[in-house]
Structure formats: structure tokens, C-alpha cells
Coordinates of C-alpha atoms in Angstrom, one line a residue:
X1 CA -81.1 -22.8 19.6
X2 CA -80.2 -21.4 16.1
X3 CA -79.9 -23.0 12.5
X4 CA -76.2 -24.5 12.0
X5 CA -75.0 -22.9 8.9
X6 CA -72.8 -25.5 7.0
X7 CA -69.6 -25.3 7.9
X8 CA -66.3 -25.4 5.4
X9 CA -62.4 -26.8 6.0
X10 CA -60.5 -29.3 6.9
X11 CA -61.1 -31.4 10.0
X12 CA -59.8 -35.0 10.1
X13 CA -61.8 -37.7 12.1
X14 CA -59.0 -37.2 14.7
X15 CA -60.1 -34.0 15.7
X16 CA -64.0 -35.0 15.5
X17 CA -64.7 -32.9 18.7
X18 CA -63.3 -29.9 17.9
X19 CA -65.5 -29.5 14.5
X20 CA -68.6 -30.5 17.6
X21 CA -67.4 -27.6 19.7
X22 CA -66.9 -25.0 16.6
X23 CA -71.0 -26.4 15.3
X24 CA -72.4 -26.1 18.8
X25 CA -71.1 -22.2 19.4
X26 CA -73.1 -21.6 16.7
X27 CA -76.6 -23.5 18.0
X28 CA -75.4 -23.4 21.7
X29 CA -72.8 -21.5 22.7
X30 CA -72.4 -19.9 26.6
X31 CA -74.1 -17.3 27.8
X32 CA -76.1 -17.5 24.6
X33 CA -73.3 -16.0 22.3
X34 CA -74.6 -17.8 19.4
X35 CA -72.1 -17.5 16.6
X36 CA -73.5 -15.1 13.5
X37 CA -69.5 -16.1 11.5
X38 CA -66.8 -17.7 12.9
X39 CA -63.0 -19.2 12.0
X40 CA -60.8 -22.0 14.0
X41 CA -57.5 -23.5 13.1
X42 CA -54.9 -24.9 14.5
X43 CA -51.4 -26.5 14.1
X44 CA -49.0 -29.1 15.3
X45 CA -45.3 -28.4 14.4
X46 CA -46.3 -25.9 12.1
X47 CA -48.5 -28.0 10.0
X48 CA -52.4 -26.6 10.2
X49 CA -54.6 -29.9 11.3
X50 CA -57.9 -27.9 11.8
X51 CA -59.3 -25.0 9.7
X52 CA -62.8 -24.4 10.0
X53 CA -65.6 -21.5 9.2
X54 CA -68.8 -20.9 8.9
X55 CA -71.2 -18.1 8.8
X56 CA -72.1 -15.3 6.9
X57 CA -69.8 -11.9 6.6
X58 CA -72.2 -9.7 7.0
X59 CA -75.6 -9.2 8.9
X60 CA -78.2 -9.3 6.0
X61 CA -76.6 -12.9 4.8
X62 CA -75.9 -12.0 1.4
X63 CA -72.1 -12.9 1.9
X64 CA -71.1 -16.1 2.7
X65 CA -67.7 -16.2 5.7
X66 CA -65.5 -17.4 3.0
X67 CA -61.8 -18.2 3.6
X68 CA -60.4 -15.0 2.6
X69 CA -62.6 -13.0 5.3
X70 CA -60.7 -10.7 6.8
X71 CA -61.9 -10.3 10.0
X72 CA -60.8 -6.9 12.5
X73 CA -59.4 -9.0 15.9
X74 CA -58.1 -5.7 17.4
X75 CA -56.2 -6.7 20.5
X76 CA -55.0 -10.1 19.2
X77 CA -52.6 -8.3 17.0
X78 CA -50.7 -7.5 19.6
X79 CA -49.2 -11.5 19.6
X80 CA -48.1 -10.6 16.4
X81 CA -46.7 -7.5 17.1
X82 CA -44.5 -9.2 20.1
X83 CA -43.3 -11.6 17.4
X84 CA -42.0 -8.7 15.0
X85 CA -40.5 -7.2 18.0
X86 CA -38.7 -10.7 19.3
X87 CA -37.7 -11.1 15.8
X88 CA -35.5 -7.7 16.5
X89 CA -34.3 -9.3 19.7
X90 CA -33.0 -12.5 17.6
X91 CA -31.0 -10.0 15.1
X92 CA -29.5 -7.9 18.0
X93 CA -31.4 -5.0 16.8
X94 CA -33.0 -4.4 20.5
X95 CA -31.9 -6.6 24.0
X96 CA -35.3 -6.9 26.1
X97 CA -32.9 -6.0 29.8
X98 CA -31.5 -2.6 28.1
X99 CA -33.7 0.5 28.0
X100 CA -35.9 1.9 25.5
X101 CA -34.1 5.6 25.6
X102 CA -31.1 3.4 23.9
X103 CA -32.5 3.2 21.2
X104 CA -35.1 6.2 21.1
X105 CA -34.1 8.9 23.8
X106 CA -36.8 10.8 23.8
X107 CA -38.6 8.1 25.4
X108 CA -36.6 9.0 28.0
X109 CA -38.3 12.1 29.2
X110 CA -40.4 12.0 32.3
X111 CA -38.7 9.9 34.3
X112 CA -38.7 6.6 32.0
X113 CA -35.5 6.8 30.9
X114 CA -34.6 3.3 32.8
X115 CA -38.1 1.4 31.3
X116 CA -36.7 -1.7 29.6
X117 CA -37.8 -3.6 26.2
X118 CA -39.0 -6.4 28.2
X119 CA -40.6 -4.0 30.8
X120 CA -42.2 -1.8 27.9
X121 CA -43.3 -5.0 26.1
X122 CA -45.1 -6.3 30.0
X123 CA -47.0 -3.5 30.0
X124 CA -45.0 -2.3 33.3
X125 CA -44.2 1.5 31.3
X126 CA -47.5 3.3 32.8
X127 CA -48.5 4.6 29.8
X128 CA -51.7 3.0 29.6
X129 CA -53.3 6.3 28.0
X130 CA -53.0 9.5 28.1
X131 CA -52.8 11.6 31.3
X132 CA -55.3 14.5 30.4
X133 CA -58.0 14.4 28.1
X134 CA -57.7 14.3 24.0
X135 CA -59.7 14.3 21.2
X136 CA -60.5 10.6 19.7
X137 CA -58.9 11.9 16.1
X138 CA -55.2 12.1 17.9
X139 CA -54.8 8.6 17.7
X140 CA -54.9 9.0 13.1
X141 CA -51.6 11.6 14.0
X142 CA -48.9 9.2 15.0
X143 CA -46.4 12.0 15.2
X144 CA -48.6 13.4 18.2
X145 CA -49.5 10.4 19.6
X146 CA -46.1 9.6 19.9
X147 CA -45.0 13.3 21.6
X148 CA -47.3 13.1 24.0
X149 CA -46.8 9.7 25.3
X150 CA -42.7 10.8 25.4
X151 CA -43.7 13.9 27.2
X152 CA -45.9 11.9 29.8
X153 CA -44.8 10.6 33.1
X154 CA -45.4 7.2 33.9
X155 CA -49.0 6.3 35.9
X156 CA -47.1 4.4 38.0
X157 CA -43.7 3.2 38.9
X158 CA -42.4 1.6 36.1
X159 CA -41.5 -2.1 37.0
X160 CA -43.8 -2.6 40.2
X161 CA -47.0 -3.2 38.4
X162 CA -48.5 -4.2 35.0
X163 CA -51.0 -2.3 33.6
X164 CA -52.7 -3.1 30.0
X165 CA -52.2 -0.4 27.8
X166 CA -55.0 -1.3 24.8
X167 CA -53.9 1.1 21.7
X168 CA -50.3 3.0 23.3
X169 CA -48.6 0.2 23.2
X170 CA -48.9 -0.2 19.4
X171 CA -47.5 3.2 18.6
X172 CA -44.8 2.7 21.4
X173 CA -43.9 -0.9 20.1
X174 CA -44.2 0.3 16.7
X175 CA -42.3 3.3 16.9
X176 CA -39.4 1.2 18.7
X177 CA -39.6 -1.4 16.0
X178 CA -39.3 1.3 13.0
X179 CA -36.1 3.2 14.6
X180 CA -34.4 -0.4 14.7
X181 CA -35.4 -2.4 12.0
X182 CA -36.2 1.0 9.5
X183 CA -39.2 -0.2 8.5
X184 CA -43.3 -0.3 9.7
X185 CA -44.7 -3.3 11.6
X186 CA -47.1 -3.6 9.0
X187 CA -44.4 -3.8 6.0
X188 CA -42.8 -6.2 8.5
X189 CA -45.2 -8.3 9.2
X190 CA -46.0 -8.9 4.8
X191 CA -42.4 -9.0 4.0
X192 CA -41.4 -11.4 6.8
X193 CA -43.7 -13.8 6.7
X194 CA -44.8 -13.6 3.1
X195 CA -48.2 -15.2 2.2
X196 CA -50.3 -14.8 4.9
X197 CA -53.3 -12.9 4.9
X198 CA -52.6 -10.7 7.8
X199 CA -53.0 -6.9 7.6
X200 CA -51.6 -4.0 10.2
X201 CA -53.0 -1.4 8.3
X202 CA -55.4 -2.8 5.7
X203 CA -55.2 -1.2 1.9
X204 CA -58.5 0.6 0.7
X205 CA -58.6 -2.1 -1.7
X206 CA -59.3 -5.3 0.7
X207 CA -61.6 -3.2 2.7
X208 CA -64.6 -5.0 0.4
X209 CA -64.1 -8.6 1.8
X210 CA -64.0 -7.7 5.8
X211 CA -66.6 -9.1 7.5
X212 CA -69.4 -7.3 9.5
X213 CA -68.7 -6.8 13.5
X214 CA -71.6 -7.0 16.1
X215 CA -70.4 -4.9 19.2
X216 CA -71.4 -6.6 22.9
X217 CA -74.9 -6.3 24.1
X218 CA -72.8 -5.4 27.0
X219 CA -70.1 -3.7 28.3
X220 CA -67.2 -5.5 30.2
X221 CA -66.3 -5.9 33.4
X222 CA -63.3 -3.6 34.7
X223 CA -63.3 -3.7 38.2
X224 CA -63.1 -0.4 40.4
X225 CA -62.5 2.9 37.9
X226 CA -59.8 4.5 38.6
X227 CA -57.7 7.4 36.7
X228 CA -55.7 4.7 35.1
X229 CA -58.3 2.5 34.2
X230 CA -60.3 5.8 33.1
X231 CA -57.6 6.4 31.1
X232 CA -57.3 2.8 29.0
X233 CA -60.7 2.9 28.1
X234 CA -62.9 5.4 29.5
X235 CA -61.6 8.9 29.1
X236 CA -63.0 10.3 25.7
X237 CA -60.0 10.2 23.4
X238 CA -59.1 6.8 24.9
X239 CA -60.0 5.2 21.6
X240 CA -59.2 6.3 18.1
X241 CA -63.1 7.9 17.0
X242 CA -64.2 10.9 14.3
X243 CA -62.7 9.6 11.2
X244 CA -64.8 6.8 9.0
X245 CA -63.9 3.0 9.9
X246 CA -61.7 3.0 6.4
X247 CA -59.4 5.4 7.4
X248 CA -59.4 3.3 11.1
X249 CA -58.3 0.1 9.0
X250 CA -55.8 1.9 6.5
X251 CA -53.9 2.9 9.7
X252 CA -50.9 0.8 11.1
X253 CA -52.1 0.4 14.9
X254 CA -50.1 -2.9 15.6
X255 CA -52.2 -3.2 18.9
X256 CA -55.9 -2.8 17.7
X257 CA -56.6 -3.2 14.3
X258 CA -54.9 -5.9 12.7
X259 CA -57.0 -7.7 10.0
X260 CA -56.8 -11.2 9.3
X261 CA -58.2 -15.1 9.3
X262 CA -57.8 -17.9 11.7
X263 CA -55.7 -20.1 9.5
X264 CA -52.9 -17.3 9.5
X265 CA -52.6 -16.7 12.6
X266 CA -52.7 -20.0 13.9
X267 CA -49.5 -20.1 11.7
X268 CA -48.1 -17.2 12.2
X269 CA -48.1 -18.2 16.1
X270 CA -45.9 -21.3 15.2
X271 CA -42.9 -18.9 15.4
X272 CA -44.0 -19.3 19.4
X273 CA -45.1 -22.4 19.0
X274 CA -41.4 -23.9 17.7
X275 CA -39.1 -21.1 16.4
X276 CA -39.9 -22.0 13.1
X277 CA -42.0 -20.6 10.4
X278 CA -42.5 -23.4 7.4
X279 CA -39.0 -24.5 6.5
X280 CA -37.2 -21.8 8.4
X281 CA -36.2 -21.1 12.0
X282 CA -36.7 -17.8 12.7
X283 CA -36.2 -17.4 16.5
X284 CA -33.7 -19.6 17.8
X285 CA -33.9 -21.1 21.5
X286 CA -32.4 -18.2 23.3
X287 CA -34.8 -15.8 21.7
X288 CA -37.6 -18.0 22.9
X289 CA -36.9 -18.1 26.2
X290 CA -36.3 -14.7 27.0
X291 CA -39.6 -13.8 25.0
X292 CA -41.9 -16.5 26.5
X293 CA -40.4 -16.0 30.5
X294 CA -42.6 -14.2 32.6
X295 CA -42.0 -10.4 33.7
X296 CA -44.0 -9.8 35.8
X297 CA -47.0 -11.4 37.6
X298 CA -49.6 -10.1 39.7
X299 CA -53.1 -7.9 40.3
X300 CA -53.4 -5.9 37.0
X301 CA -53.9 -1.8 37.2
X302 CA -55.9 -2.0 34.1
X303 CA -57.7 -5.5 33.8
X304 CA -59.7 -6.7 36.5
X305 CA -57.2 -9.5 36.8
X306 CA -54.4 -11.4 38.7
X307 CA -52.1 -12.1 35.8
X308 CA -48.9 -12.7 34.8
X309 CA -47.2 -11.1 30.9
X310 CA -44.1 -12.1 29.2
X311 CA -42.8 -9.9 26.3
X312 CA -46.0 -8.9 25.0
X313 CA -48.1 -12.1 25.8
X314 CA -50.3 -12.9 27.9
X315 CA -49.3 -16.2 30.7
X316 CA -51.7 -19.0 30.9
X317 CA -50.6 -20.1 34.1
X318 CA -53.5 -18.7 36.7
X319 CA -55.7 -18.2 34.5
X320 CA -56.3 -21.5 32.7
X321 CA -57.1 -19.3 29.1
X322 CA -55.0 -21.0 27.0
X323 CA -55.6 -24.8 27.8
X324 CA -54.4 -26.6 30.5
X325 CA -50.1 -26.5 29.9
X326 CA -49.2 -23.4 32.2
X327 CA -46.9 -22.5 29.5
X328 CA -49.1 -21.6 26.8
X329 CA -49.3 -17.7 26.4
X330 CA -51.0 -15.7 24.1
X331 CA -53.4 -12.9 23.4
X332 CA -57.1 -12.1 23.8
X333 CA -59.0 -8.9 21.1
X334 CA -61.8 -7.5 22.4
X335 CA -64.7 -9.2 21.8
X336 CA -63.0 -12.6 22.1
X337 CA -60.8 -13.7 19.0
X338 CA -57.5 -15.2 20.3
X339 CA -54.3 -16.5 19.4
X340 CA -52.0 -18.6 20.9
X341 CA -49.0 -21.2 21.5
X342 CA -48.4 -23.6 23.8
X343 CA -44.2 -24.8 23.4
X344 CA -45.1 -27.9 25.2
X345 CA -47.7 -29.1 22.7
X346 CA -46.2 -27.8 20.0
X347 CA -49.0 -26.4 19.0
X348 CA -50.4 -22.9 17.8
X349 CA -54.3 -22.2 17.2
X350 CA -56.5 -19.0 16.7
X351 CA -60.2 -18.0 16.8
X352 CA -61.9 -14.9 14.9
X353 CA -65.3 -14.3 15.1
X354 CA -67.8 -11.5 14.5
X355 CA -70.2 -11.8 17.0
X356 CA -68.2 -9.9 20.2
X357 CA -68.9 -10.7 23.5
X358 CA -68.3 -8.9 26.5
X359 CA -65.5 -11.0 28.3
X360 CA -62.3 -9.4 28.1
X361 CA -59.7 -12.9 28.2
X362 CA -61.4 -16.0 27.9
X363 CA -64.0 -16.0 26.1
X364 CA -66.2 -19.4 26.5
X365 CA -66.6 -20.0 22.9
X366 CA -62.3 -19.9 22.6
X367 CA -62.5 -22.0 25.7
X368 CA -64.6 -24.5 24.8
X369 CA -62.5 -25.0 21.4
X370 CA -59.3 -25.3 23.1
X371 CA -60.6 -27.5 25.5
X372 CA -61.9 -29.5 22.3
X373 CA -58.3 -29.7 20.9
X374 CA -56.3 -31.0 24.0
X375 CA -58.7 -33.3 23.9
X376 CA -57.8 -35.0 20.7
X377 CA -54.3 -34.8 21.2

């Protein structure tokens, strides 16, 4: 048992349990992964209900978790960056059933010259990593990042298998995104949906008000190594690494370092959610369902899981991550912050924190939180 630190928001009576479930990961969370700061919120038809933190930003407790604490949620981003790419599919900038070498043909190369959008976005390219060994610095040259993975065959055959590609599939998403739309994910993603404090590629300038990570005490579970899984997250230049952590968060990397708070995600996810963002549509209910229908499902070759992806997010139906509507779908970071929508609720919700545990999806703290919410519905 720890002190509770006080905790700050908005959370009506209605939703009593879910402010319980956000105080007791802090005092008595699972597996003893005792929150040090910590952000919930959620929305119903786009309108947030709960938005809750508490904590301190950083590890000697001279910063309070305030509402504008950015907090580094990695793989979460990619949810947004799906959304940024289905909002191409809406304006008939890219069609998830027609290949990527459409619109960039030097994806082609290597025998992917028939890997689709939607196939691409499902994690079904084999491009997980890279096929030989680089240094961790590649990943701060886009322009190299993005020959090599043109230049490499796939890992497997394209459309049989997913397999989680961590950090390619930002610069092969965002890369995609930019020939189509002209502009970067992370200019996107501010002049889209204008207001929210969300970041791919942070300026030097908000760099001050990020709070402090604390890695896992342990490292996760992958199942059986393997060359592929070697190269997700193993091989030494799997990761970006040898520049300082500003130049990591200046860097538009719409798959690993996206910088935000709970609150805006949770709204940003009501595009999934509804179609709607505020007062406007912004996918309409075509869009939708060819972004939220499942594309493959199955034994992952990267995560040690039987899973199933639509266009960039990950299904809740098998594995019960995302509440208990099998059409939620969403996205885990590493370390457990999430974000997610579930079309049947109408509802959208997200959870940053900075103390990272080792569970790659599901982390019991997000769990327990979700579970808290359905509850009160």
C-alpha cells in the first residue's frame, strides 16, 4: 500500500467507480504496479464524462501531473495514425483494397508490389524490421529508413500472417500519408483536429512539461525468438538509440512517440467512436466500416498472441482488452497507456501513465478502468 496523492478532474457521482478504480491503481494496483502519475478520460457521443489525474511528473515530486502533462504513450499513437490515414480513405486520397505501389511505386520493389492499404495498415506487409543489422541512429534518417524498408523483401508472405511491426510502420504509414495528402502526420494531426494537445513530433519548446517515464522492472513476454521477432525488438538497431531523448521527441515517428494527455485522446478516438469530431463528421459510415472490419485474424509472428487487426487497430474480440463489446478496437503503447472506441457504446476513453509495466496489451491497471466504466453505463 502507498499514499493516494489527491486526485484532480471531473467525475460525476454517475461514474463513482471508475474515480475508485483510477484511486486504487495508485494504493493497490495488480501485480503491484502502483501508479507514480496517471490520466483517465473518457467520452460518450463525443462529450468527455470522466477526466481524471493524479501524481507527480517527475520522480523527485517537485512537479505536480497537471493537466497539460504531456506524457510519451509510444505505441498508442499508432490509433491516431490509423485515423489520419482513414481520413485519406474518406477523401479518396488512398482505397484500403488497392496497393500501396499505386500510390508510391517504389514500395513496390521486392516482391510487394501487390501489399494493399488495408493489408499494410494489418501489419500483414512483413516489414516488421529490418532484415540485417543497423545502427540504432538510422531510425533519426527518414530518407534511409524509408530505402531500406523499399529495398527489403517481405518476412513473410504478405497477406497470410500479421506480424506487429513496432516503429516501421510509422515511417511506412507516414510516408504513404505525405505522398497523398502533401503534408506530415504530425502537421496533420494539429491542423485537423485543432486544439488538442497531441504531439507526433514534439517542438523543443514543450519538451519542459513532459512527464518522467519509469521503464519495467521487467522485460515482456514474447514468446519463442525468432528472426522476425528478433527483428521487432531485439536486433540492435531495432529501436531508434544514440541521439539524446530531445531529438527522439522532435521526430515525427507516428508509431512510437506521440506525446499527449488522456483527455485528448479519449477525444480524438471519438472519430472511431461515432464519425464525428465535436460538431463535425469527419468519417462518414462507409469509411467506418471498412476501417473498423477485421483483416486478418489469427496467431501473431510478432506478439505472442492470437489476434485479430483492422486498419491499424487492434480487435477486442478474443482478447477481451477493450471491454466486453467485441467490437471495440484500439491500441496498446508499451508500457500500458491505451486508447480506444467501442461503436456500440458510443464511447471512446484513454489511459497514460508513467509508471510502465511489462504487459504488452492489456495492461491490468487499463483493465480494471474499463471494466469500471461499463460498469456505470
Amino acid at each position: 500500500m502507498t499514499d493516494l496523492p489527491e486526485i484532480h478532474g471531473d467525475c460525476p457521482a454517475r461514474f463513482g467507480a471508475v474515480k475508485d478504480a483510477f484511486a486504487a491503481n495508485f494504493t493497490d494496483a495488480p501485480e503491484g504496479l502502483n501508479e507514480l502519475a496517471a490520466g483517465y478520460s473518457a467520452c460518450i457521443d463525443g462529450e468527455t464524462v470522466v477526466d481524471l489525474r493524479a501524481g507527480w511528473a517527475d520522480s523527485a515530486r517537485s512537479r505536480a501531473f497537471a493537466a497539460d502533462s504531456g506524457t510519451p504513450v509510444f505505441w498508442t499513437g499508432k490509433a491516431v495514425m490509423a485515423t489520419l490515414i482513414a481520413l485519406c480513405i474518406e477523401r479518396g486520397l488512398l482505397d484500403y483494397e488497392r496497393p500501396v505501389a499505386c500510390y508510391w511505386p517504389a514500395f513496390g520493389a521486392a516482391g510487394k508490389a501487390a501489399i494493399t492499404v488495408g493489408q499494410l495498415m494489418s501489419h500483414q506487409a512483413g516489414l516488421p524490421g529490418f532484415d540485417e543489422a543497423v545502427e540504432p541512429s538510422i531510425w533519426f534518417d527518414r530518407t534511409a529508413v524509408l530505402e531500406r524498408l523499399c529495398a527489403q523483401a517481405p518476412m513473410w508472405e504478405p497477406g497470410t500472417a500479421s506480424g506487429y511491426h513496432p516503429i516501421t510502420i510509422g515511417y511506412l504509414a507516414g510516408e504513404l500519408f505525405r505522398l497523398v495528402d502533401g503534408r506530415t502526420m504530425g502537421t496533420a494531426l494539429r491542423e485537423e483536429f485543432p486544439g488538442l494537445d497531441l504531439w507526433i513530433g514534439l517542438p523543443e519548446g514543450e519538451h519542459g512539461r513532459v512527464a518522467q517515464m519509469r521503464k519495467p522492472a521487467a522485460a515482456p513476454y514474447l514468446g519463442e525468438i525468432d528472426a522476425i521477432r528478433r527483428s521487432a525488438f531485439l536486433d540492435k538497431g531495432s529501436a531508434p538509440g544514440g541521439r539524446g531523448s530531445s531529438e527522439w521527441r522532435m521526430m515525427e515517428i507516428p508509431s512510437a512517440n506521440l506525446h499527449g494527455t488522456a483527455r485528448d485522446l479519449a477525444q480524438l478516438m471519438t472519430v472511431m467512436a461515432t464519425g464525428r469530431f465535436k460538431d463535425r463528421e469527419v468519417l462518414s459510415e462507409a469509411t467506418l466500416a471498412a476501417a473498423r472490419r477485421e483483416r486478418i485474424h489469427g496467431q501473431d509472428r510478432v506478439l505472442p498472441f492470437e489476434m485479430g487487426w483492422a486498419a491499424g487497430w487492434t480487435m477486442n474480440a478474443g482478447l477481451d482488452i477493450f471491454g466486453p463489446n467485441a467490437g471495440a478496437l484500439g491500441h496498446y503503447g508499451w508500457g500500458g497507456s491505451c486508447a480506444w472506441a467501442d461503436p456500440q457504446a458510443r464511447l471512446s476513453a484513454a489511459y497514460v501513465m508513467t509508471r510502465q509495466s511489462p504487459h504488452l496489451i492489456g495492461d491490468p491497471r487499463a483493465v480494471r478502468l474499463q471494466q469500471a466504466v461499463y460498469a456505470a453505463l
